[in-house]
Amino acid sequence: MSCGDAHETDCAEVLDHLYEFLDREMPDSDCTKFETHFEECSPCLEKYGLEQAVKKLVKRCCGHDDVPSDLRAKVMGRIDMIRSGQSVSDEDITAPGSTVQGSTVSAEGA
């Protein structure tokens, strides 16, 4: 998505790293660049607002559930693999013996 206007920070870069911005997982200098971009680009600002609203809704509706530490570690590992460009198959995520909410995923249930 691009608004068609030239910006110091490209729309594609902003949208590719939108969740890092939302989660404040990027350097302050990059956050400043993104904030400047949102001031100039209404389509990206609209997308940011939508994703921010979804994030707040999920937090409000699901923010009270405790996540098992092993599941969190597996999910974060998969996210790191994807961010580094490695492919992750469905089998990697639902491998036999994986636990989800205290129950074991079997090969038949995957």
MMTF fields as JSON, N, C-alpha, C and O atoms, coordinates in Angstrom:
{
  "mmtfVersion": "1.0.0",
  "mmtfProducer": "UNKNOWN",
  "numBonds": 439,
  "numAtoms": 440,
  "numGroups": 110,
  "numChains": 1,
  "numModels": 1,
  "chainsPerModel": [1],
  "groupsPerChain": [110],
  "chainIdList": ["A"],
  "bondAtomList": [4, 2, 8, 6, 12, 10, 16, 14, 20, 18, 24, 22, 28, 26, 32, 30, 36, 34, 40, 38, 44, 42, 48, 46, 52, 50, 56, 54, 60, 58, 64, 62, 68, 66, 72, 70, 76, 74, 80, 78, 84, 82, 88, 86, 92, 90, 96, 94, 100, 98, 104, 102, 108, 106, 112, 110, 116, 114, 120, 118, 124, 122, 128, 126, 132, 130, 136, 134, 140, 138, 144, 142, 148, 146, 152, 150, 156, 154, 160, 158, 164, 162, 168, 166, 172, 170, 176, 174, 180, 178, 184, 182, 188, 186, 192, 190, 196, 194, 200, 198, 204, 202, 208, 206, 212, 210, 216, 214, 220, 218, 224, 222, 228, 226, 232, 230, 236, 234, 240, 238, 244, 242, 248, 246, 252, 250, 256, 254, 260, 258, 264, 262, 268, 266, 272, 270, 276, 274, 280, 278, 284, 282, 288, 286, 292, 290, 296, 294, 300, 298, 304, 302, 308, 306, 312, 310, 316, 314, 320, 318, 324, 322, 328, 326, 332, 330, 336, 334, 340, 338, 344, 342, 348, 346, 352, 350, 356, 354, 360, 358, 364, 362, 368, 366, 372, 370, 376, 374, 380, 378, 384, 382, 388, 386, 392, 390, 396, 394, 400, 398, 404, 402, 408, 406, 412, 410, 416, 414, 420, 418, 424, 422, 428, 426, 432, 430, 436, 434],
  "bondOrderList": [1, 1, 1, 1, 1, 1, 1, 1, 1, 1, 1, 1, 1, 1, 1, 1, 1, 1, 1, 1, 1, 1, 1, 1, 1, 1, 1, 1, 1, 1, 1, 1, 1, 1, 1, 1, 1, 1, 1, 1, 1, 1, 1, 1, 1, 1, 1, 1, 1, 1, 1, 1, 1, 1, 1, 1, 1, 1, 1, 1, 1, 1, 1, 1, 1, 1, 1, 1, 1, 1, 1, 1, 1, 1, 1, 1, 1, 1, 1, 1, 1, 1, 1, 1, 1, 1, 1, 1, 1, 1, 1, 1, 1, 1, 1, 1, 1, 1, 1, 1, 1, 1, 1, 1, 1, 1, 1, 1, 1],
  "groupList": [{"groupName": "MET", "atomNameList": ["N", "CA", "C", "O"], "elementList": ["N", "C", "C", "O"], "formalChargeList": [0, 0, 0, 0], "bondAtomList": [1, 0, 2, 1, 3, 2], "bondOrderList": [1, 1, 2], "singleLetterCode": "M", "chemCompType": "L-PEPTIDE LINKING"}, {"groupName": "SER", "atomNameList": ["N", "CA", "C", "O"], "elementList": ["N", "C", "C", "O"], "formalChargeList": [0, 0, 0, 0], "bondAtomList": [1, 0, 2, 1, 3, 2], "bondOrderList": [1, 1, 2], "singleLetterCode": "S", "chemCompType": "L-PEPTIDE LINKING"}, {"groupName": "CYS", "atomNameList": ["N", "CA", "C", "O"], "elementList": ["N", "C", "C", "O"], "formalChargeList": [0, 0, 0, 0], "bondAtomList": [1, 0, 2, 1, 3, 2], "bondOrderList": [1, 1, 2], "singleLetterCode": "C", "chemCompType": "L-PEPTIDE LINKING"}, {"groupName": "GLY", "atomNameList": ["N", "CA", "C", "O"], "elementList": ["N", "C", "C", "O"], "formalChargeList": [0, 0, 0, 0], "bondAtomList": [1, 0, 2, 1, 3, 2], "bondOrderList": [1, 1, 2], "singleLetterCode": "G", "chemCompType": "PEPTIDE LINKING"}, {"groupName": "ASP", "atomNameList": ["N", "CA", "C", "O"], "elementList": ["N", "C", "C", "O"], "formalChargeList": [0, 0, 0, 0], "bondAtomList": [1, 0, 2, 1, 3, 2], "bondOrderList": [1, 1, 2], "singleLetterCode": "D", "chemCompType": "L-PEPTIDE LINKING"}, {"groupName": "ALA", "atomNameList": ["N", "CA", "C", "O"], "elementList": ["N", "C", "C", "O"], "formalChargeList": [0, 0, 0, 0], "bondAtomList": [1, 0, 2, 1, 3, 2], "bondOrderList": [1, 1, 2], "singleLetterCode": "A", "chemCompType": "L-PEPTIDE LINKING"}, {"groupName": "HIS", "atomNameList": ["N", "CA", "C", "O"], "elementList": ["N", "C", "C", "O"], "formalChargeList": [0, 0, 0, 0], "bondAtomList": [1, 0, 2, 1, 3, 2], "bondOrderList": [1, 1, 2], "singleLetterCode": "H", "chemCompType": "L-PEPTIDE LINKING"}, {"groupName": "GLU", "atomNameList": ["N", "CA", "C", "O"], "elementList": ["N", "C", "C", "O"], "formalChargeList": [0, 0, 0, 0], "bondAtomList": [1, 0, 2, 1, 3, 2], "bondOrderList": [1, 1, 2], "singleLetterCode": "E", "chemCompType": "L-PEPTIDE LINKING"}, {"groupName": "THR", "atomNameList": ["N", "CA", "C", "O"], "elementList": ["N", "C", "C", "O"], "formalChargeList": [0, 0, 0, 0], "bondAtomList": [1, 0, 2, 1, 3, 2], "bondOrderList": [1, 1, 2], "singleLetterCode": "T", "chemCompType": "L-PEPTIDE LINKING"}, {"groupName": "VAL", "atomNameList": ["N", "CA", "C", "O"], "elementList": ["N", "C", "C", "O"], "formalChargeList": [0, 0, 0, 0], "bondAtomList": [1, 0, 2, 1, 3, 2], "bondOrderList": [1, 1, 2], "singleLetterCode": "V", "chemCompType": "L-PEPTIDE LINKING"}, {"groupName": "LEU", "atomNameList": ["N", "CA", "C", "O"], "elementList": ["N", "C", "C", "O"], "formalChargeList": [0, 0, 0, 0], "bondAtomList": [1, 0, 2, 1, 3, 2], "bondOrderList": [1, 1, 2], "singleLetterCode": "L", "chemCompType": "L-PEPTIDE LINKING"}, {"groupName": "TYR", "atomNameList": ["N", "CA", "C", "O"], "elementList": ["N", "C", "C", "O"], "formalChargeList": [0, 0, 0, 0], "bondAtomList": [1, 0, 2, 1, 3, 2], "bondOrderList": [1, 1, 2], "singleLetterCode": "Y", "chemCompType": "L-PEPTIDE LINKING"}, {"groupName": "PHE", "atomNameList": ["N", "CA", "C", "O"], "elementList": ["N", "C", "C", "O"], "formalChargeList": [0, 0, 0, 0], "bondAtomList": [1, 0, 2, 1, 3, 2], "bondOrderList": [1, 1, 2], "singleLetterCode": "F", "chemCompType": "L-PEPTIDE LINKING"}, {"groupName": "ARG", "atomNameList": ["N", "CA", "C", "O"], "elementList": ["N", "C", "C", "O"], "formalChargeList": [0, 0, 0, 0], "bondAtomList": [1, 0, 2, 1, 3, 2], "bondOrderList": [1, 1, 2], "singleLetterCode": "R", "chemCompType": "L-PEPTIDE LINKING"}, {"groupName": "PRO", "atomNameList": ["N", "CA", "C", "O"], "elementList": ["N", "C", "C", "O"], "formalChargeList": [0, 0, 0, 0], "bondAtomList": [1, 0, 2, 1, 3, 2], "bondOrderList": [1, 1, 2], "singleLetterCode": "P", "chemCompType": "L-PEPTIDE LINKING"}, {"groupName": "LYS", "atomNameList": ["N", "CA", "C", "O"], "elementList": ["N", "C", "C", "O"], "formalChargeList": [0, 0, 0, 0], "bondAtomList": [1, 0, 2, 1, 3, 2], "bondOrderList": [1, 1, 2], "singleLetterCode": "K", "chemCompType": "L-PEPTIDE LINKING"}, {"groupName": "GLN", "atomNameList": ["N", "CA", "C", "O"], "elementList": ["N", "C", "C", "O"], "formalChargeList": [0, 0, 0, 0], "bondAtomList": [1, 0, 2, 1, 3, 2], "bondOrderList": [1, 1, 2], "singleLetterCode": "Q", "chemCompType": "L-PEPTIDE LINKING"}, {"groupName": "ILE", "atomNameList": ["N", "CA", "C", "O"], "elementList": ["N", "C", "C", "O"], "formalChargeList": [0, 0, 0, 0], "bondAtomList": [1, 0, 2, 1, 3, 2], "bondOrderList": [1, 1, 2], "singleLetterCode": "I", "chemCompType": "L-PEPTIDE LINKING"}],
  "groupTypeList": [0, 1, 2, 3, 4, 5, 6, 7, 8, 4, 2, 5, 7, 9, 10, 4, 6, 10, 11, 7, 12, 10, 4, 13, 7, 0, 14, 4, 1, 4, 2, 8, 15, 12, 7, 8, 6, 12, 7, 7, 2, 1, 14, 2, 10, 7, 15, 11, 3, 10, 7, 16, 5, 9, 15, 15, 10, 9, 15, 13, 2, 2, 3, 6, 4, 4, 9, 14, 1, 4, 10, 13, 5, 15, 9, 0, 3, 13, 17, 4, 0, 17, 13, 1, 3, 16, 1, 9, 1, 4, 7, 4, 17, 8, 5, 14, 3, 1, 8, 9, 16, 3, 1, 8, 9, 1, 5, 7, 3, 5],
  "groupIdList": [1, 2, 3, 4, 5, 6, 7, 8, 9, 10, 11, 12, 13, 14, 15, 16, 17, 18, 19, 20, 21, 22, 23, 24, 25, 26, 27, 28, 29, 30, 31, 32, 33, 34, 35, 36, 37, 38, 39, 40, 41, 42, 43, 44, 45, 46, 47, 48, 49, 50, 51, 52, 53, 54, 55, 56, 57, 58, 59, 60, 61, 62, 63, 64, 65, 66, 67, 68, 69, 70, 71, 72, 73, 74, 75, 76, 77, 78, 79, 80, 81, 82, 83, 84, 85, 86, 87, 88, 89, 90, 91, 92, 93, 94, 95, 96, 97, 98, 99, 100, 101, 102, 103, 104, 105, 106, 107, 108, 109, 110],
  "secStructList": [7, 7, 7, 1, 1, 7, 7, 1, 1, 7, 2, 2, 2, 2, 2, 2, 6, 2, 2, 2, 2, 2, 6, 6, 7, 1, 7, 2, 2, 2, 2, 2, 2, 2, 2, 2, 2, 2, 2, 2, 7, 2, 2, 2, 2, 2, 2, 2, 2, 2, 2, 2, 2, 2, 2, 2, 2, 2, 2, 2, 2, 2, 6, 6, 7, 7, 7, 7, 2, 2, 2, 2, 2, 2, 2, 2, 2, 2, 2, 2, 2, 2, 2, 6, 6, 7, 7, 7, 7, 2, 2, 2, 2, 6, 7, 6, 6, 7, 3, 3, 6, 6, 3, 3, 7, 7, 6, 6, 6, 7],
  "xCoordList": [0.852, 0.0, 0.893, 1.884, 0.539, 1.263, 0.272, -0.638, 0.458, -0.443, -0.063, -0.807, 1.102, 1.548, 2.414, 3.02, 2.483, 3.318, 4.7, 4.872, 5.679, 7.041, 7.176, 6.775, 7.739, 7.977, 9.416, 10.035, 9.937, 11.29, 11.364, 12.342, 10.332, 10.235, 9.126, 7.986, 9.452, 8.525, 7.352, 7.515, 6.185, 4.982, 5.2, 4.791, 5.831, 6.055, 6.888, 6.606, 7.907, 8.737, 7.912, 8.031, 7.081, 6.246, 5.292, 5.154, 4.638, 3.668, 4.347, 3.782, 5.552, 6.286, 6.689, 6.835, 6.869, 7.345, 6.31, 6.65, 5.053, 3.995, 3.831, 3.643, 3.9, 3.717, 4.895, 4.724, 6.084, 7.235, 7.031, 7.386, 6.457, 6.167, 5.09, 5.232, 4.027, 2.934, 3.411, 2.957, 4.326, 4.819, 6.036, 6.588, 6.449, 7.626, 8.851, 9.609, 9.029, 10.154, 11.182, 11.876, 11.272, 12.241, 12.908, 12.381, 14.056, 14.752, 13.907, 13.071, 14.14, 13.389, 13.513, 12.555, 14.678, 14.863, 13.934, 13.402, 13.735, 12.802, 11.364, 10.558, 11.035, 9.687, 9.395, 8.292, 10.369, 10.197, 9.948, 9.084, 10.717, 10.501, 9.087, 8.444, 8.602, 7.259, 6.202, 5.231, 6.384, 5.424, 5.35, 4.263, 6.497, 6.53, 5.79, 5.032, 6.008, 5.327, 3.803, 3.066, 3.337, 1.899, 1.298, 0.147, 2.062, 1.583, 1.404, 0.564, 2.194, 2.167, 1.276, 0.844, 0.991, 0.364, -0.912, -0.857, -2.037, -3.308, -3.631, -4.204, -3.298, -3.578, -2.81, -3.362, -1.549, -0.767, -1.275, -1.305, -1.674, -2.235, -3.517, -3.766, -4.326, -5.574, -5.267, -5.908, -4.289, -3.899, -3.348, -3.657, -2.538, -2.005, -3.146, -3.145, -4.114, -5.25, -6.05, -6.49, -6.24, -6.975, -6.226, -6.819, -4.939, -4.151, -4.045, -4.038, -3.962, -3.911, -5.23, -5.224, -6.354, -7.661, -7.795, -8.311, -7.331, -7.389, -6.535, -6.953, -5.349, -4.458, -5.11, -5.022, -5.754, -6.431, -7.595, -7.814, -8.338, -9.468, -8.992, -9.575, -7.932, -7.394, -6.907, -7.147, -6.227, -5.726, -6.887, -6.823, -7.927, -9.073, -9.805, -10.243, -9.94, -10.703, -9.877, -10.414, -8.588, -7.76, -6.579, -5.768, -6.466, -5.284, -5.182, -4.172, -6.199, -6.189, -5.826, -5.697, -5.662, -5.332, -3.834, -3.013, -3.488, -2.095, -1.642, -2.328, -0.507, 0.046, 1.179, 2.077, 1.148, 2.24, 3.574, 3.657, 4.606, 5.898, 6.491, 7.15, 6.273, 6.823, 6.129, 6.769, 4.827, 4.107, 4.585, 4.804, 4.744, 5.233, 6.61, 6.87, 7.491, 8.844, 8.79, 9.535, 7.908, 7.776, 7.26, 7.777, 6.255, 5.688, 6.724, 6.884, 7.424, 8.446, 9.568, 10.119, 9.907, 10.919, 10.48, 11.274, 9.207, 8.674, 8.666, 8.988, 8.307, 8.301, 9.714, 9.91, 10.693, 12.087, 12.522, 13.22, 12.107, 12.453, 11.847, 12.513, 10.595, 9.912, 10.553, 10.78, 10.848, 11.487, 12.849, 13.265, 13.552, 14.882, 14.802, 15.83, 13.589, 13.407, 13.306, 13.169, 13.369, 13.239, 11.774, 10.897, 11.512, 10.131, 9.764, 10.597, 8.512, 8.008, 6.769, 5.796, 6.801, 5.65, 4.642, 4.959, 3.433, 2.404, 2.835, 2.487, 3.587, 4.048, 4.982, 4.97, 5.806, 6.709, 5.925, 6.35, 4.804, 4.019, 3.196, 3.058, 2.648, 1.779, 2.432, 1.777, 3.7, 4.424, 3.865, 3.456, 3.843, 3.376, 4.168, 5.387, 3.435, 4.073, 4.04, 4.396, 3.614, 3.504, 2.326, 1.294, 2.473, 1.372, 0.729, 1.406, -0.577, -1.362, -2.416, -3.268, -2.361, -3.294, -3.377, -4.456, -2.227, -2.18, -2.514, -2.456, -2.865, -3.156, -2.111, -1.545, -1.867, -0.852, -1.491, -2.572, -0.793, -1.264, -0.758, 0.447, -1.664, -1.264, -1.113, -1.574, -0.476, -0.28, -1.641, -1.818, -2.588, -3.919, -4.671, -5.453, -4.456, -5.2, -4.608, -5.213, -3.444, -2.79, -3.349, -2.91],
  "yCoordList": [-1.172, 0.0, 1.228, 1.293, 2.171, 3.431, 4.506, 4.279, 5.679, 6.784, 7.457, 8.294, 7.09, 7.676, 8.909, 9.373, 9.444, 10.609, 10.16, 9.079, 11.021, 10.733, 11.133, 12.228, 10.243, 10.497, 10.135, 9.333, 10.725, 10.38, 8.897, 8.224, 8.392, 6.973, 6.378, 6.842, 5.366, 4.753, 4.08, 3.503, 4.161, 3.531, 2.038, 1.52, 1.349, -0.092, -0.393, -1.355, 0.419, 0.213, 0.41, -0.356, 1.439, 1.722, 0.561, 0.114, 0.074, -0.999, -2.326, -3.139, -2.553, -3.786, -3.837, -4.92, -2.677, -2.626, -2.006, -1.526, -2.025, -1.389, -1.995, -1.265, -3.327, -3.955, -3.679, -3.57, -3.569, -3.185, -1.779, -1.5, -0.899, 0.461, 0.436, 1.078, -0.299, -0.386, -0.935, -0.496, -1.894, -2.537, -1.821, -2.247, -0.741, 0.034, -0.865, -0.816, -1.688, -2.611, -2.139, -2.949, -0.828, -0.268, 0.935, 1.501, 1.323, 2.475, 3.751, 3.906, 4.649, 5.909, 6.687, 7.331, 6.637, 7.371, 6.845, 7.625, 5.531, 4.955, 5.31, 5.576, 5.317, 5.712, 7.137, 7.434, 8.004, 9.397, 9.478, 10.231, 8.689, 8.663, 8.211, 8.781, 7.193, 6.677, 7.706, 7.898, 8.361, 9.381, 10.509, 11.0, 10.919, 11.947, 11.454, 12.204, 10.198, 9.623, 9.646, 10.001, 9.273, 9.261, 10.659, 10.803, 11.689, 13.066, 13.462, 14.303, 12.855, 13.199, 12.291, 12.685, 11.093, 10.065, 9.536, 8.734, 9.98, 9.568, 8.085, 7.488, 7.44, 5.998, 5.177, 4.244, 5.517, 4.792, 5.11, 4.233, 6.356, 6.735, 5.952, 5.516, 5.776, 5.01, 3.549, 2.963, 2.965, 1.577, 1.45, 0.491, 2.413, 2.434, 2.477, 1.721, 3.357, 3.48, 2.201, 1.816, 1.539, 0.277, -0.799, -1.498, -0.933, -1.956, -1.653, -2.568, -0.382, 0.017, -0.36, -0.845, -0.134, -0.482, -1.988, -2.441, -2.769, -4.233, -4.7, -5.561, -4.131, -4.505, -4.211, -5.031, -3.065, -2.712, -3.654, -4.053, -4.007, -4.922, -6.296, -6.89, -6.795, -8.098, -8.059, -8.991, -6.989, -6.865, -6.84, -7.468, -6.121, -6.016, -7.346, -7.718, -8.066, -9.314, -10.523, -11.472, -10.498, -11.686, -11.419, -12.316, -10.242, -9.871, -10.492, -10.312, -11.22, -11.775, -13.253, -13.841, -13.856, -15.268, -15.467, -14.766, -16.413, -16.755, -17.692, -18.662, -17.402, -18.218, -19.054, -18.511, -20.367, -21.208, -20.73, -20.377, -20.719, -20.183, -20.966, -20.375, -22.292, -23.057, -22.701, -22.663, -22.44, -22.032, -20.656, -20.432, -19.746, -18.414, -18.489, -17.802, -19.315, -19.47, -20.028, -19.577, -21.011, -21.588, -20.556, -20.451, -19.803, -18.783, -17.709, -17.31, -17.24, -16.212, -16.75, -16.013, -18.019, -18.642, -18.66, -18.381, -18.989, -19.008, -17.595, -17.41, -16.612, -15.221, -14.812, -14.191, -15.151, -14.831, -15.51, -14.907, -16.767, -17.483, -16.798, -16.637, -16.399, -15.747, -14.404, -14.067, -13.632, -12.323, -12.457, -11.567, -13.556, -13.745, -14.326, -14.535, -14.586, -15.063, -16.562, -17.065, -17.298, -18.746, -19.111, -18.436, -20.182, -20.618, -21.514, -22.254, -21.43, -22.223, -22.948, -22.313, -24.273, -25.048, -25.213, -25.005, -25.585, -25.851, -26.992, -27.006, -27.947, -29.072, -28.6, -29.146, -27.57, -27.026, -26.447, -26.547, -25.856, -25.183, -26.18, -26.035, -27.193, -28.157, -29.532, -30.546, -29.564, -30.833, -31.699, -31.182, -33.023, -33.91, -33.663, -33.495, -33.647, -33.403, -31.944, -31.612, -31.061, -29.647, -29.465, -30.116, -28.594, -28.346, -27.009, -25.999, -27.023, -25.813, -25.794, -26.681, -24.766, -24.627, -25.907, -26.318, -26.522, -27.673, -28.996, -30.017, -29.04, -30.32, -30.591, -29.667, -31.858, -32.266, -32.412, -32.985, -31.875, -31.99, -33.313, -33.565, -34.157, -35.451, -35.32, -34.343, -36.289, -36.274, -36.321, -35.703, -37.044, -37.131, -35.819, -35.482, -35.062, -33.824, -32.642, -31.571, -32.805, -31.69, -31.488, -30.59],
  "zCoordList": [0.0, 0.0, 0.0, 0.728, -0.802, -0.847, -1.227, -2.025, -0.649, -0.955, -2.269, -2.778, -2.822, -4.071, -3.898, -4.863, -2.703, -2.434, -1.978, -1.414, -2.238, -1.779, -0.315, 0.081, 0.474, 1.893, 2.213, 1.514, 3.263, 3.699, 4.051, 3.723, 4.718, 5.051, 4.189, 4.235, 3.414, 2.475, 3.191, 4.267, 2.588, 3.165, 3.408, 4.447, 2.478, 2.619, 3.863, 4.578, 4.124, 5.317, 6.581, 7.537, 6.578, 7.747, 8.005, 9.144, 6.967, 7.148, 7.484, 8.215, 6.958, 7.284, 8.751, 9.319, 9.365, 10.75, 11.696, 12.777, 11.272, 12.045, 13.437, 14.41, 13.542, 14.853, 15.778, 16.992, 15.209, 16.032, 16.591, 17.736, 15.777, 16.234, 17.317, 18.358, 17.07, 18.041, 19.379, 20.436, 19.328, 20.553, 21.132, 22.147, 20.491, 20.915, 21.003, 21.971, 19.971, 19.893, 18.872, 18.256, 18.698, 17.767, 18.414, 19.372, 17.901, 18.474, 18.4, 17.51, 19.344, 19.389, 18.086, 17.659, 17.45, 16.194, 15.106, 14.315, 15.06, 14.089, 14.441, 13.55, 15.725, 16.151, 15.702, 15.242, 15.834, 15.415, 13.912, 13.463, 13.123, 11.673, 11.34, 10.459, 12.037, 11.78, 12.161, 11.429, 13.29, 13.715, 12.691, 12.385, 12.162, 11.118, 9.884, 9.268, 9.523, 8.362, 8.556, 7.636, 9.739, 9.997, 9.889, 9.479, 10.25, 10.126, 8.663, 8.342, 7.776, 6.356, 5.522, 4.439, 6.001, 5.159, 5.806, 6.739, 5.316, 5.925, 5.722, 6.633, 4.576, 4.481, 5.521, 6.105, 5.752, 6.76, 8.16, 9.023, 8.391, 9.686, 9.945, 11.068, 8.911, 9.051, 9.388, 10.26, 8.698, 8.971, 10.393, 11.101, 10.802, 12.165, 13.18, 14.152, 12.955, 13.871, 13.965, 15.048, 12.835, 12.825, 13.602, 14.424, 13.348, 14.047, 15.539, 16.362, 15.884, 17.293, 17.985, 19.116, 17.302, 17.868, 18.059, 19.081, 17.08, 17.184, 18.363, 19.138, 18.492, 19.59, 20.945, 21.86, 21.082, 22.33, 22.615, 23.759, 21.571, 21.73, 22.192, 23.099, 21.565, 21.959, 23.399, 24.165, 23.764, 25.136, 26.133, 27.189, 25.792, 26.699, 26.819, 27.908, 25.705, 25.718, 26.136, 26.708, 25.858, 26.087, 27.0, 27.232, 27.507, 28.273, 29.642, 30.323, 30.067, 31.418, 31.443, 32.517, 30.277, 30.216, 30.444, 29.852, 31.293, 31.511, 30.399, 30.076, 29.828, 28.76, 29.348, 29.992, 29.136, 29.642, 29.072, 27.895, 29.896, 29.479, 28.312, 27.457, 28.255, 27.13, 25.821, 24.771, 25.874, 24.675, 24.221, 23.03, 25.161, 24.816, 24.169, 23.181, 24.716, 24.168, 22.746, 21.876, 22.502, 21.162, 20.17, 19.058, 20.56, 19.673, 19.37, 18.217, 20.39, 20.179, 19.293, 18.476, 19.448, 18.587, 17.14, 16.241, 16.908, 15.531, 14.949, 13.775, 15.746, 15.273, 14.879, 13.835, 15.696, 15.376, 14.078, 13.263, 13.887, 12.658, 11.439, 10.416, 11.547, 10.427, 10.133, 8.971, 11.173, 10.973, 10.316, 9.574, 10.576, 9.992, 8.58, 7.936, 8.101, 6.734, 6.598, 5.483, 7.698, 7.635, 7.483, 8.022, 6.748, 6.615, 7.793, 8.316, 8.194, 9.307, 8.81, 8.401, 8.842, 8.387, 9.515, 10.687, 9.146, 10.158, 11.071, 12.252, 10.536, 11.35, 12.449, 13.551, 12.153, 13.167, 14.333, 15.484, 14.042, 15.069, 15.872, 17.087, 15.204, 15.884, 15.941, 15.697, 16.256, 16.328, 17.446, 18.486, 17.241, 18.313, 19.585, 19.567, 20.685, 21.97, 22.38, 23.511, 21.474, 21.831, 22.766, 22.605, 23.729, 24.646, 24.354, 24.162, 24.324, 24.13, 25.218, 25.28, 26.094, 27.199, 28.031, 28.456, 28.254, 29.15, 28.514, 29.199, 27.233, 26.595, 25.524, 24.939, 25.28, 24.323, 22.956, 22.817, 21.929, 20.558, 20.014, 20.015, 19.552, 18.985, 17.471, 16.88, 16.853, 15.409, 14.704, 13.655, 15.273, 14.651, 14.769, 13.879, 15.85, 16.084, 15.353, 15.333, 14.753, 14.064, 12.691, 11.972]
}
